[in-house]
Coordinates of C-alpha atoms and ligand atoms in Angstrom, one line a residue:
X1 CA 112.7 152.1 129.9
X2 CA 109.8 154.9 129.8
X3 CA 106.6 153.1 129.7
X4 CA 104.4 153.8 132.2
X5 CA 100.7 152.2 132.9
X6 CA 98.6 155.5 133.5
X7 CA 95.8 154.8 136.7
X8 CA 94.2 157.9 135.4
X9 CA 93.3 156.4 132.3
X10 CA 91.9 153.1 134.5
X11 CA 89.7 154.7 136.7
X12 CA 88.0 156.7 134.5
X13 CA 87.3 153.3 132.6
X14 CA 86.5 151.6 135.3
X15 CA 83.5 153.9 136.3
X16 CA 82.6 154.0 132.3
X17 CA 82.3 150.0 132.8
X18 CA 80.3 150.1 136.0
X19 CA 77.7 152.2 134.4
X20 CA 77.0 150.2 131.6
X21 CA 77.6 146.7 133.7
X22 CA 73.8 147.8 135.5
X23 CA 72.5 147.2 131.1
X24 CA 73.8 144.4 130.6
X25 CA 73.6 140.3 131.1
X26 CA 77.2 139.1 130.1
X27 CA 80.4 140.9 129.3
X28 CA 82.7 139.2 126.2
X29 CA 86.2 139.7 126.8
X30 CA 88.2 140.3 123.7
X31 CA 92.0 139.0 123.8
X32 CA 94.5 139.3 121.7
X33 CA 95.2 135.2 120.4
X34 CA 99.0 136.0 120.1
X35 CA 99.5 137.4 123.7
X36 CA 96.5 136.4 125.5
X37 CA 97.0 137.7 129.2
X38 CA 99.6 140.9 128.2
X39 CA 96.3 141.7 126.1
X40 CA 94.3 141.6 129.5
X41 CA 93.9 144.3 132.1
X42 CA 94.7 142.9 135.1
X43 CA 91.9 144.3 137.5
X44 CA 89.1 142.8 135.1
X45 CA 87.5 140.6 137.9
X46 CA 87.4 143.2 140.3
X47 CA 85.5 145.3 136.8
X48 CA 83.3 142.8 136.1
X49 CA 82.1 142.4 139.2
X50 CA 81.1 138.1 138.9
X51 CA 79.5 139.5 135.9
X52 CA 79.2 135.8 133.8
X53 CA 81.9 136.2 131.0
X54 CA 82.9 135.1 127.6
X55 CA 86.3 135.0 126.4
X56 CA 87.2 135.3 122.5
X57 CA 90.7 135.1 121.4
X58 CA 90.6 137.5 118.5
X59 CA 92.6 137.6 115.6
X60 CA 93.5 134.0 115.8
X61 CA 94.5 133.9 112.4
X62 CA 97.8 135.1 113.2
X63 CA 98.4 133.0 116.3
X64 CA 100.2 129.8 116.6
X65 CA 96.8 127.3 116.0
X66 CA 99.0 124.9 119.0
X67 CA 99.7 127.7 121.3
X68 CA 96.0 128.7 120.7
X69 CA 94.6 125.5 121.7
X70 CA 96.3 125.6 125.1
X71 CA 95.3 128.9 125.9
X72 CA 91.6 127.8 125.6
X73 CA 92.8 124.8 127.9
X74 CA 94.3 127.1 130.2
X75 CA 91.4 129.8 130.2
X76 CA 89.0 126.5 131.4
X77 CA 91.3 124.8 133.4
X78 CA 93.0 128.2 135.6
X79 CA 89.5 130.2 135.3
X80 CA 86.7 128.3 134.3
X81 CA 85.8 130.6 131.4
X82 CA 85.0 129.5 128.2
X83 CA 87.1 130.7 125.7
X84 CA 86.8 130.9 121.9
X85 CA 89.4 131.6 119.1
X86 CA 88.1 133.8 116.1
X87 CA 89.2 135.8 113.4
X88 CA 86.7 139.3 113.8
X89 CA 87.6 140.3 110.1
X90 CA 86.7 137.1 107.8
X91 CA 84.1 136.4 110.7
X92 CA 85.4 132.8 110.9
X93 CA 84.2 131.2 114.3
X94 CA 81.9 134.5 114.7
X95 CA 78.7 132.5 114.7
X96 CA 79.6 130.5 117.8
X97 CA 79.5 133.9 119.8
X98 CA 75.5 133.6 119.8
X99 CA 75.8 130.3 121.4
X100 CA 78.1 130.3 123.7
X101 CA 76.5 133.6 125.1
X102 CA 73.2 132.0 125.4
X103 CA 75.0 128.8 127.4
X104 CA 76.4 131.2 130.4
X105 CA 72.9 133.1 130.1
X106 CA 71.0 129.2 130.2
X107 CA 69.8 129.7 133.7
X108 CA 67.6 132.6 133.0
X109 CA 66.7 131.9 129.8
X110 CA 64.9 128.5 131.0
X111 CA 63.4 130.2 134.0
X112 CA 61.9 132.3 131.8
X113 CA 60.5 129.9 129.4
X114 CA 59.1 128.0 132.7
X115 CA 57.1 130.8 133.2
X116 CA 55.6 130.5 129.7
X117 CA 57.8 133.9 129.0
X118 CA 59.4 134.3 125.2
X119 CA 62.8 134.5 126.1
X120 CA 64.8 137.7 125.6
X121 CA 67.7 138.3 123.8
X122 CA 70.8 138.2 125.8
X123 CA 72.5 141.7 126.6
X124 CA 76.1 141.6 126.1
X125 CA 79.3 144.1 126.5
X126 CA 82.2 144.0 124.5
X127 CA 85.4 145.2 126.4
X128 CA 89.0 145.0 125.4
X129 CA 92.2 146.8 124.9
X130 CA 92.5 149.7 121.9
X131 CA 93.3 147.8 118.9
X132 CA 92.3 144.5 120.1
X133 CA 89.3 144.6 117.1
X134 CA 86.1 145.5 119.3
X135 CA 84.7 147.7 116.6
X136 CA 85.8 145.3 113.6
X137 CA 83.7 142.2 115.7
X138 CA 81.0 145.1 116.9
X139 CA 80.9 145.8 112.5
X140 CA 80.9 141.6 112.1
X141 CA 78.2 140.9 114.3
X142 CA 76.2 143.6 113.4
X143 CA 76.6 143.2 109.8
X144 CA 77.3 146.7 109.3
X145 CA 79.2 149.2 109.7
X146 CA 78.2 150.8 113.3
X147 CA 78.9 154.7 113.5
X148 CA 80.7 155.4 116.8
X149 CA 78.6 156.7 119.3
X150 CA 78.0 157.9 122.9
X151 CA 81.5 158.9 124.0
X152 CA 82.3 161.7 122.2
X153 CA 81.8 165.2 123.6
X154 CA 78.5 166.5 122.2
X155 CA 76.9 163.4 121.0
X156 CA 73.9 162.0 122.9
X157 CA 75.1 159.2 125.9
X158 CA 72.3 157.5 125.4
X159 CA 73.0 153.9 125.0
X160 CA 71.9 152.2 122.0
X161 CA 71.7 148.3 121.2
X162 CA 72.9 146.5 118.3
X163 CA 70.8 143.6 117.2
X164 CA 72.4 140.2 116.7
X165 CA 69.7 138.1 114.8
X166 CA 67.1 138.0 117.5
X167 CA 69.0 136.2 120.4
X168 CA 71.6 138.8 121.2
X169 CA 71.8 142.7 121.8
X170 CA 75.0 144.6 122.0
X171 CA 75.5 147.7 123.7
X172 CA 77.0 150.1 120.7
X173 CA 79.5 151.4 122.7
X174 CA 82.3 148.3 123.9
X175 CA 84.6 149.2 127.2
X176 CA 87.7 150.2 126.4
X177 CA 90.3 148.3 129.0
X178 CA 94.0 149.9 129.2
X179 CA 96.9 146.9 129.5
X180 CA 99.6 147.1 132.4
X181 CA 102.6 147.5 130.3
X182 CA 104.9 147.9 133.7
X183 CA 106.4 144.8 133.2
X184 CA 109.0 145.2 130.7
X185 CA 108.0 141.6 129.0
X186 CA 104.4 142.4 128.6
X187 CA 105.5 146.1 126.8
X188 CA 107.3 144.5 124.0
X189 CA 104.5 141.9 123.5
X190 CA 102.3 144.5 123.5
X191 CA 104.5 147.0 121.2
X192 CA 105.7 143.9 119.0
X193 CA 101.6 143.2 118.4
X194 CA 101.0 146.4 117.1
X195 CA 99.0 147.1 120.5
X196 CA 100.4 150.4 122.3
X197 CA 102.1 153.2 119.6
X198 CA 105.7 152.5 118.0
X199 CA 106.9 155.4 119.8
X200 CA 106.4 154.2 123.4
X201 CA 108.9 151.4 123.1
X202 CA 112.2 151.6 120.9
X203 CA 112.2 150.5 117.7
X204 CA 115.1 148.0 117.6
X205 CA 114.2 146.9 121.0
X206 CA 111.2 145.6 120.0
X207 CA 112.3 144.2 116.8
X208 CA 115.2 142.7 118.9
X209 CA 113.0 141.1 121.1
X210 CA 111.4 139.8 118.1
X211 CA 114.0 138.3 116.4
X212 CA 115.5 136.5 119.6
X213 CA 111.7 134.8 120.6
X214 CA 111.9 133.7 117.5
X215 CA 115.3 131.9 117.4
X216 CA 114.3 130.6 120.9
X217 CA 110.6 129.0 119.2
X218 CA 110.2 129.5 116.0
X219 CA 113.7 129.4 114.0
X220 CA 112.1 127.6 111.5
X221 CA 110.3 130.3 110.3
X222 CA 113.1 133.2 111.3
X223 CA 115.2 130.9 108.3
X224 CA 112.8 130.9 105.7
X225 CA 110.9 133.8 106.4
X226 CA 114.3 135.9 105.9
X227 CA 116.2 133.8 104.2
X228 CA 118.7 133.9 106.3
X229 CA 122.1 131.0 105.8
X230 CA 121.8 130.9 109.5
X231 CA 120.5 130.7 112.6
X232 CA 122.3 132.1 115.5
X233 CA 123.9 129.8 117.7
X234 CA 122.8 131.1 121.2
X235 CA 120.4 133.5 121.2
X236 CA 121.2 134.2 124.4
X237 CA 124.3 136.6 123.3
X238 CA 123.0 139.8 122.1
X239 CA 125.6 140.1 119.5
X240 CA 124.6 136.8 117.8
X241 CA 121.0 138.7 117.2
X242 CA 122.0 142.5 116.4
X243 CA 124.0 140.2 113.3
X244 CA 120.7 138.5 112.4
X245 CA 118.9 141.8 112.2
X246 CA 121.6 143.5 110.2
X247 CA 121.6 139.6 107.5
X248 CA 118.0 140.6 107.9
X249 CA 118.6 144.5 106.9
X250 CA 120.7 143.2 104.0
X251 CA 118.8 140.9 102.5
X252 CA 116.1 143.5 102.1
X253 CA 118.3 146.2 101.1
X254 CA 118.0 148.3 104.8
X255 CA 121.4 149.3 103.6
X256 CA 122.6 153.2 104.2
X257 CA 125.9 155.1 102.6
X258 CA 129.2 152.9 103.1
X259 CA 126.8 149.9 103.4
X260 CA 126.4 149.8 106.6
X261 CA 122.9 148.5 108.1
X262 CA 119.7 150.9 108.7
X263 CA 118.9 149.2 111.8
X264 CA 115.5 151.4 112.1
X265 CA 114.5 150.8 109.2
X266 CA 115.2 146.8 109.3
X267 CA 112.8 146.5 112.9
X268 CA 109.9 148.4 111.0
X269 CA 110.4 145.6 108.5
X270 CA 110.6 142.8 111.0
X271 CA 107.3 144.4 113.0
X272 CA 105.0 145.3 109.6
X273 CA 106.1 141.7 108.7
X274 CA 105.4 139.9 112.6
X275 CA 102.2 142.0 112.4
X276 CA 101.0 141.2 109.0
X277 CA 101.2 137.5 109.6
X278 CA 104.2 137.4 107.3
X279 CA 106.4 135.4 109.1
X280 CA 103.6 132.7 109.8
X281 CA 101.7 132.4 113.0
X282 CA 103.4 133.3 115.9
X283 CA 102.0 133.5 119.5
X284 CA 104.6 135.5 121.7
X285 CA 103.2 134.1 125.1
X286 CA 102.3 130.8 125.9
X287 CA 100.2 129.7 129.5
X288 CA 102.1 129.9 131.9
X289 CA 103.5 126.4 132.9
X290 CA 102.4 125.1 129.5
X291 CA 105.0 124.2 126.2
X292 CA 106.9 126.4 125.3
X293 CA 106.7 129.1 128.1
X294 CA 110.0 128.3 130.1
X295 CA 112.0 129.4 126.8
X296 CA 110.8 133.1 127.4
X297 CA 114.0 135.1 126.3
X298 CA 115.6 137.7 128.7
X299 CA 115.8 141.3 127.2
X300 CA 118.5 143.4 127.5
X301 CA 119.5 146.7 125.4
X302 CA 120.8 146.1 121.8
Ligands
G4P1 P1 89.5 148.4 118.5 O1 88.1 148.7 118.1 O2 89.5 147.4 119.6 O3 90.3 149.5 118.8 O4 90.1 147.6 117.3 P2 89.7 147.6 115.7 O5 88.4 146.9 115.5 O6 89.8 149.0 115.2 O7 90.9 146.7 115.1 C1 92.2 147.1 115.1 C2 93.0 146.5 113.9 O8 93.0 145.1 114.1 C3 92.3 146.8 112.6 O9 93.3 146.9 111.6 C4 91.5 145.5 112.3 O10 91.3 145.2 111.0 C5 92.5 144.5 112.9 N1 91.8 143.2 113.4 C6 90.7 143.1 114.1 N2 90.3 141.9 114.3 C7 91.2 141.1 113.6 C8 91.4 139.7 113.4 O11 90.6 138.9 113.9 N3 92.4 139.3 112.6 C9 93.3 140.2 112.0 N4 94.3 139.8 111.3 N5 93.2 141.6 112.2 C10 92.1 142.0 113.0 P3 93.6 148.2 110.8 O12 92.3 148.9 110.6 O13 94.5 147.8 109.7 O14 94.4 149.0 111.8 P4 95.9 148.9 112.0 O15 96.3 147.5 112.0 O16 96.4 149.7 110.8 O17 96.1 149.7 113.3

């Protein structure tokens, strides 16, 4: 296994963060719904610096709806943060994030109407992985499409805010976050998702991993989805699941000369499927202590 998690990357981050922390009033932290804390860089308190935070559980539309619903529970219960489940592209549940940002912001907001002030809008920061869909809820909120700005060599750093009807202003630019993709378990969530590059992580390993979570919790949908005449027994034994890829291969004519089974070719059709919410909604990690989390299968090499 080659993955590394780059501290380079981090600290440069980091200090971009810190900069635009003195701007702001609350940070919202985008997550990925289907893998909610392999989405999250580890070292975000230490970031944010107590800085009050929202939590949005982005692209919930291909997440398990159950799974999603403990996570919020989880989020409250382990953290105290308020979490909300949205879909950045149709913009369902995007009309909450006003709210809820004026709720941890409540404090100053009434001192400031106390002191016969009108209060301002709250100043937010979006931060978040690469690919997570910061500039897709960045284009929802704003109603537009929002030129990227500030970070690139030659254009001017100066900061600019985003309006959000009159009760909220977003800094253009969100905080990009890097994962830790150490763990080997976290990796293929985050490959499998469509988060870190195809190339980082075999192909059939991913894919594999794939196809054995979902014998273990959703074999229901592995059946149909495929049509495959069956599940494997134990999908525990390796073999049992390199045979439900190559049913899977053959079904949808991943077949190379002397019909034996393109095996590459089937996990980009197992991933572009996972990833396109054709196999339904699938969450890969559940809370940890929650459902169906003590089913988490072990990963070896195909
Ligand atoms: P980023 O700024 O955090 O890097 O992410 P960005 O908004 O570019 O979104 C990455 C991809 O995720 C985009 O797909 C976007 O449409 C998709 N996406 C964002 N939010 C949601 C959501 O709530 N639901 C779903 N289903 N998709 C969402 P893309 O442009 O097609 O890129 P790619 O998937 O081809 O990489």
């Amino acid at each position: 296994m080659t993955i590394q998690w780059f501290p380079g990357h981090m600290t440069k981050a980091k200090r971009q963060i810190e900069d635009k922390l003195k701007l702001i009033d609350i940070v919202i932290e985008l997550l990925d719904a289907r893998i909610p804390l392999s989405s999250r860089n580890p070292m975000i308190g230490d970031i944010l610096q107590g800085k009050p935070r929202l939590v949005l559980l982005n692209k919930a539309d291909l997440a398990d709806p159950e799974a999603t619903a403990e996570w919020v529970r989880y989020f409250a219960r382990e953290e105290g943060l308020d979490a909300l489940p949205l879909d950045a592209v149709s913009g369902h549940q995007v009309k909450e994030i006003v709210p809820r940002a004026k709720a941890l912001w409540a404090h100053k907001i009434e001192a400031q109407l106390r002191k016969g002030m009108t209060p301002r809008p709250v100043r937010a920061l979006i931060v978040g992985i690469p690919n997570v869909g910061k500039s897709t809820l960045t284009n929802t909120l704003a109603g537009r499409k929002i030129a990227a700005t500030g970070d690139k060599p030659g254009v001017t750093k100066g900061q600019q805010w985003i309006k959000v009807g009159g009760e909220l202003d977003l800094l253009d630019t969100p905080g990009i976050l890097w994962p830790k993709f150490e763990d080997q378990q976290v990796g293929l969530r985050l490959a499998a998702t469509g988060a870190i590059k195809e190339d980082i992580l075999p192909l059939d390993e991913v894919a594999f991993f794939v196809v054995r979570f979902m014998a273990m919790q959703y074999p229901g949908a592995l059946l149909e989805r495929f049509g495959l005449d069956k599940l494997p027994d134990d999908p525990s034994d390796a073999q049992q699941i390199v045979a439900a890829m190559e049913a899977i291969g053959r079904r949808r004519g991943a077949v190379i000369s002397g019909g034996r089974i393109d095996l590459d070719k089937t996990s980009l059709l197992i991933l572009r499927d996972l990833r396109a919410g054709k196999l339904g909604r699938i969450t890969l990690e559940r809370p940890p202590g929650e459902g169906k989390a003590g089913a988490e299968p072990r990963v070896e090499q195909v």
